Tab-separated table of C-alpha atoms in Angstrom:
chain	number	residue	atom	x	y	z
A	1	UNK	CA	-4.102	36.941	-10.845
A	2	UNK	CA	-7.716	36.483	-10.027
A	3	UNK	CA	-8.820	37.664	-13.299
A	4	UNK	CA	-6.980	35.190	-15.205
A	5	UNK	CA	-9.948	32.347	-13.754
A	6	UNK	CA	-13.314	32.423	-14.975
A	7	UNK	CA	-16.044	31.126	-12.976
A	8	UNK	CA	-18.257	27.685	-14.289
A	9	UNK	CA	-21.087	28.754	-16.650
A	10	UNK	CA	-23.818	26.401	-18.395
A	11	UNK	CA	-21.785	27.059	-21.703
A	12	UNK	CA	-19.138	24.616	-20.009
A	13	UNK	CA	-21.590	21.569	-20.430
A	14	UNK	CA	-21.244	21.071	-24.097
A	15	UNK	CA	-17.701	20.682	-23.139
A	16	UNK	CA	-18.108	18.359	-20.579
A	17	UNK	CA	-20.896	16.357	-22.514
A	18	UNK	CA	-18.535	15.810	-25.158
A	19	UNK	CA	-16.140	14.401	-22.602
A	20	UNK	CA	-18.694	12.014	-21.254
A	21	UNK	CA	-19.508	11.035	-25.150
A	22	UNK	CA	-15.636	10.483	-25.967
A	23	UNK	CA	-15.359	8.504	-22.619
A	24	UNK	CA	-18.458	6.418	-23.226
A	25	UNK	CA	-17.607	5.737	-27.151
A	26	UNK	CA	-13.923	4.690	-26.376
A	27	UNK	CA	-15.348	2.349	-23.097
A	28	UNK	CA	-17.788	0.426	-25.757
A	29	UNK	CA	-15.483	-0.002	-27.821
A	30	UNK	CA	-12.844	-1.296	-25.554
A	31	UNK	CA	-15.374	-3.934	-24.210
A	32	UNK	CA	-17.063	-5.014	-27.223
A	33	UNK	CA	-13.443	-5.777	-29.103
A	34	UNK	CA	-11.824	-7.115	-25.703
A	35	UNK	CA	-15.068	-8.901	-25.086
A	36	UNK	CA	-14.440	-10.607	-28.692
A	37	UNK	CA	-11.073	-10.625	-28.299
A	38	UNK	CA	-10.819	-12.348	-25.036
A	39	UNK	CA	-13.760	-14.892	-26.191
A	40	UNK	CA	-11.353	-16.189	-28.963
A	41	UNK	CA	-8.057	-16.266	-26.714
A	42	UNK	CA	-10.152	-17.907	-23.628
A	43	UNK	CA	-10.969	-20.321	-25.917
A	44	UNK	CA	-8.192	-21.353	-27.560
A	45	UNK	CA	-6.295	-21.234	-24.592
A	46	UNK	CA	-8.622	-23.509	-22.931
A	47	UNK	CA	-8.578	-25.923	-25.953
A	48	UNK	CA	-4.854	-25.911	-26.789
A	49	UNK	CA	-1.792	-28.157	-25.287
A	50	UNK	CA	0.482	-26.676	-22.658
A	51	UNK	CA	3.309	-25.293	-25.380
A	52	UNK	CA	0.480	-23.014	-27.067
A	53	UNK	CA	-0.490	-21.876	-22.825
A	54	UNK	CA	2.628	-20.633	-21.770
A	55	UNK	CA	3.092	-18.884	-25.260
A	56	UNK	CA	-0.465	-16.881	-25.078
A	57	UNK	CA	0.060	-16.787	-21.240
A	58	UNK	CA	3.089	-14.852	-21.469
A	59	UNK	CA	1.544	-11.872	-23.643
A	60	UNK	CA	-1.419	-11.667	-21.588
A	61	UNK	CA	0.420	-11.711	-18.295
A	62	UNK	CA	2.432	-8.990	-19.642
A	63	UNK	CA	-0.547	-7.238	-20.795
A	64	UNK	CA	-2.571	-7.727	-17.126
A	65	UNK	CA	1.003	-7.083	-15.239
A	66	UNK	CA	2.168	-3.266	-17.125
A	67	UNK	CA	0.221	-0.669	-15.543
A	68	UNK	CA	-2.537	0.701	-18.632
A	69	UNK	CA	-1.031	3.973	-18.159
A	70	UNK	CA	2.677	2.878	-19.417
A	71	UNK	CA	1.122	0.795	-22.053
A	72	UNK	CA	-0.728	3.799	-23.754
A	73	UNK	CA	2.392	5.906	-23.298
A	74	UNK	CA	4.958	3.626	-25.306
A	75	UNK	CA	2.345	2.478	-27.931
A	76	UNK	CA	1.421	6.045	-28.750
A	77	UNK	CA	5.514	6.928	-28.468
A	78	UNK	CA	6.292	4.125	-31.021
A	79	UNK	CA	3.995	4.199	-33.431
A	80	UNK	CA	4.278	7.891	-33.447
A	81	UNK	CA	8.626	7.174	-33.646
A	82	UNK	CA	7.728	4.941	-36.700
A	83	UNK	CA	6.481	7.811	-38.545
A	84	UNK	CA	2.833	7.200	-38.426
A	85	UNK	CA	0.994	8.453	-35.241
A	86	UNK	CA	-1.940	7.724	-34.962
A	87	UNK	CA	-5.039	9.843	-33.161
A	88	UNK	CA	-5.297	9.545	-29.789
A	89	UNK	CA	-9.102	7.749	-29.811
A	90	UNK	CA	-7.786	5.044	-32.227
A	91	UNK	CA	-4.208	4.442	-29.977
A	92	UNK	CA	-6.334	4.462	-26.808
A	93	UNK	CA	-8.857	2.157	-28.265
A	94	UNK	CA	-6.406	-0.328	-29.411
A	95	UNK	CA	-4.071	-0.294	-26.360
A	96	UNK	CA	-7.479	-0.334	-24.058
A	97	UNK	CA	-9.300	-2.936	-26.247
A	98	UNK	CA	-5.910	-5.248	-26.089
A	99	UNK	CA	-5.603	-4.615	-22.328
A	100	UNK	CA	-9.282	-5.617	-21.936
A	101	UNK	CA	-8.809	-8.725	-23.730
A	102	UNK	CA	-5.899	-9.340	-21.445
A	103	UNK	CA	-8.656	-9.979	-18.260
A	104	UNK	CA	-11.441	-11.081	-20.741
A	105	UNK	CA	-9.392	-14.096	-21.782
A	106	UNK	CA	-8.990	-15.599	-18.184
A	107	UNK	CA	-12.539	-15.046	-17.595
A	108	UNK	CA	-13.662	-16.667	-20.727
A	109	UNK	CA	-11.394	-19.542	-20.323
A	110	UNK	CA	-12.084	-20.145	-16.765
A	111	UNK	CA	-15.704	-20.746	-18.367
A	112	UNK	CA	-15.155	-23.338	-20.855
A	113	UNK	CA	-13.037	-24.865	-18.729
A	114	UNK	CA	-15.840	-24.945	-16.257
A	115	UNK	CA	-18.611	-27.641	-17.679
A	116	UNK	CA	-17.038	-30.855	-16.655
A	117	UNK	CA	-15.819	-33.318	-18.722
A	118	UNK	CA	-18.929	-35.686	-18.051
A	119	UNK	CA	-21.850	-32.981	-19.909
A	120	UNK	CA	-19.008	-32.870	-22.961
A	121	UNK	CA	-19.065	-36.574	-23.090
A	122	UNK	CA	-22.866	-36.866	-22.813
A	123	UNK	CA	-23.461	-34.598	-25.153
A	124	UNK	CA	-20.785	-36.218	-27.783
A	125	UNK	CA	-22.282	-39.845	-27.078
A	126	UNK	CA	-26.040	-37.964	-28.061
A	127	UNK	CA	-24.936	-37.357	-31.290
A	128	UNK	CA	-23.588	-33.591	-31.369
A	129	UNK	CA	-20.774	-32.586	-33.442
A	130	UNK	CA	-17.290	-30.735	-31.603
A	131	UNK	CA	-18.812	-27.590	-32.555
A	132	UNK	CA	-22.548	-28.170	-31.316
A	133	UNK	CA	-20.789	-28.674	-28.026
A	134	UNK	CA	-19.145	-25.850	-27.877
A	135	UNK	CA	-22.132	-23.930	-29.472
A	136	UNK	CA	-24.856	-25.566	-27.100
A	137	UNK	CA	-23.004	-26.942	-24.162
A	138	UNK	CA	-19.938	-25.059	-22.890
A	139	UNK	CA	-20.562	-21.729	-24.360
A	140	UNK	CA	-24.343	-20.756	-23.157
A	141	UNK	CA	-23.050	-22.925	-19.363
A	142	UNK	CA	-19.653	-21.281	-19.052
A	143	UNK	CA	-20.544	-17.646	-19.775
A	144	UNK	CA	-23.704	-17.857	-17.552
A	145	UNK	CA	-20.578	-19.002	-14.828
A	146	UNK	CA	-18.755	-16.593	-15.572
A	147	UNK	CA	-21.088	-13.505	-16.385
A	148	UNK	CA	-20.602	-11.689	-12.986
A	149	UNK	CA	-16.516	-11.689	-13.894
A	150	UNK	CA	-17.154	-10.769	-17.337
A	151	UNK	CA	-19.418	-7.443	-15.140
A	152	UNK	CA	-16.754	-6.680	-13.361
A	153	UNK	CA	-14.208	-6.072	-16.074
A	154	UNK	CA	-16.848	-4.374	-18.211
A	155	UNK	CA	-17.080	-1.615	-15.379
A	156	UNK	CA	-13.152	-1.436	-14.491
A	157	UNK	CA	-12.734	-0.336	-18.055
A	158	UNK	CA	-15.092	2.383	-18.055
A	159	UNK	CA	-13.199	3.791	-14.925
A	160	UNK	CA	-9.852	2.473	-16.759
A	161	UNK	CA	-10.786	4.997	-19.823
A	162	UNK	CA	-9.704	8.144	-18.139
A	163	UNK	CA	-5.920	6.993	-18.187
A	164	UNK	CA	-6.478	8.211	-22.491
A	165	UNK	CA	-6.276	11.255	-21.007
A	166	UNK	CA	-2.595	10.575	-20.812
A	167	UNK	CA	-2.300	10.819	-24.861
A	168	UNK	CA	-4.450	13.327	-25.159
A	169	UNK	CA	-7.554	11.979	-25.968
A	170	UNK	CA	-10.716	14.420	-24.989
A	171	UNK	CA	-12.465	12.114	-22.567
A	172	UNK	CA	-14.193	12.932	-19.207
A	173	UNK	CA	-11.361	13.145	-16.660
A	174	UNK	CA	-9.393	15.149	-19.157
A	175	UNK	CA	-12.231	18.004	-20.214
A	176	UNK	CA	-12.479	18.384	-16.227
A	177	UNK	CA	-8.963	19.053	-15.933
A	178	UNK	CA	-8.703	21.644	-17.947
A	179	UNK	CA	-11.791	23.315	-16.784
A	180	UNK	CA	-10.366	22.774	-13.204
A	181	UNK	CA	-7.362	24.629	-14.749
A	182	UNK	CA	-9.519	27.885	-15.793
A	183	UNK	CA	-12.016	27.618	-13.357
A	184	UNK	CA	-9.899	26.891	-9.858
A	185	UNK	CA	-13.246	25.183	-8.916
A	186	UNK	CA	-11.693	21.538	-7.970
A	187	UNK	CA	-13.859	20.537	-6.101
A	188	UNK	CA	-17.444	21.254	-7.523
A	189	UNK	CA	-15.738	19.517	-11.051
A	190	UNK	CA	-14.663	16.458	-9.658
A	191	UNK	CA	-17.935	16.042	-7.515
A	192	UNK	CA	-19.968	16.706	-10.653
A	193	UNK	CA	-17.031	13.619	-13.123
A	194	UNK	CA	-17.629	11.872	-10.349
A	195	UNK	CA	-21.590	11.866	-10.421
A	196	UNK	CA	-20.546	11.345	-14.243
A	197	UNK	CA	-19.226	7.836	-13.819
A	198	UNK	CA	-21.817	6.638	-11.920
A	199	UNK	CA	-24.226	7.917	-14.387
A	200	UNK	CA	-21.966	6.253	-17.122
A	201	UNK	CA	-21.848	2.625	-14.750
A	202	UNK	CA	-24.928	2.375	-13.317
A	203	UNK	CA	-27.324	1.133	-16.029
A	204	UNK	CA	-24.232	-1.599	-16.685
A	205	UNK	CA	-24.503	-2.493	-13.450
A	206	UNK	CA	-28.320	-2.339	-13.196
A	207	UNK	CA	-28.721	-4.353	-16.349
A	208	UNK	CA	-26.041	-6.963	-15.130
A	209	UNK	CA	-28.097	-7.243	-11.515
A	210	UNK	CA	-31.309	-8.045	-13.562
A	211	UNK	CA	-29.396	-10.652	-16.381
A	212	UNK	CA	-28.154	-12.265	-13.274
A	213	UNK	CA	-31.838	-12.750	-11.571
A	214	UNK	CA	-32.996	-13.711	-14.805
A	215	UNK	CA	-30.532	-16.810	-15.221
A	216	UNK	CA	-30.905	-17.652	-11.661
A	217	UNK	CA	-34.433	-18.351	-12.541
């Protein structure tokens, strides 16, 4: 039975570097449209009456409350039941970009919400439009409040990614499992996705450590 594995080899890392591609592709994509995404809902959520709330805060706590994993499961099911699947990158970016803008949202909104009432007035009474308060006021104040949420979320969905796996998208977790499979080397592969991720987080986090020290200023 022995025979059957083969032992790791450096030919193995163009397969696993096109795991940590496909993992860090479908991640930026994920944030940058849930980023967007959850910008737009924050805002109108923080802006709209209570009717408009509960409507958006029903979706998104459905969204937050599913586990990922089910959500990529039945969205890749249906739309492949409705006679047009689609490939596994663009159904895991669409279910992962929606189920970023899900946390995005609340952190977004939280921000706006944030600047007091009193700097909206003041800067109304100076002469600035609605939208040069938004623009000039509550935007640049609220996402500086809120940029170490806005981190965290960024790096859960990076870790979040390897659930694709789950519909067959080629991503990190998924090119070690099959190596793990032919190789019956668990746990040098998991050591070496695991060094992976933090590779893959660590300048986020870096970058976010030194944005952070730089608005302190």
């Amino acid at each position: 039975m022995n025979s059957l594995f083969t032992p790791l080899s450096w030919d193995d890392t163009g397969f696993i570097l096109t795991g940590v591609m496909n993992t860090v592709t479908i991640s930026v994509v994920a944030i940058v449209f849930g980023t967007l995404l959850g910008l737009v809902v924050g805002f109108m959520r923080a802006e709209s009456n209570k009717v408009v709330n509960v409507l958006f805060g029903g979706v998104l706590d459905i969204l937050r409350s599913v586990p990922l994993i089910i959500q990529l499961v039945l969205f890749s099911t249906f739309v492949g039941a409705m006679g047009s699947p689609l490939d596994p990158f663009v159904a895991g970016s669409i279910v992962l970009s929606l189920y970023t803008m899900a946390f995005m949202s609340e952190v977004f909104r939280s921000g706006f919400e944030s600047v007091h009432q009193s700097m909206r007035t003041s800067a109304r009474s100076l002469g600035m439009t609605y939208w040069q308060t938004i623009f000039y006021i509550r935007l640049p104040i609220g996402m500086r409040a809120v940029f170490p949420s806005w981190l965290g979320v960024a790096l859960s969905v990076i870790k979040d990614s390897a659930l694709v796996s789950v519909i067959g998208y080629m991503e990190l977790l998924r090119t070690s499992d099959q190596l793990i499979s032919r190789t019956q080397q668990p746990l040098e592969i998991l050591i070496g996705v695991g060094i992976f991720y933090f590779i893959i987080s660590y300048p986020l986090s870096s970058y976010g450590r030194y944005v952070e020290r730089k608005m302190a200023i």
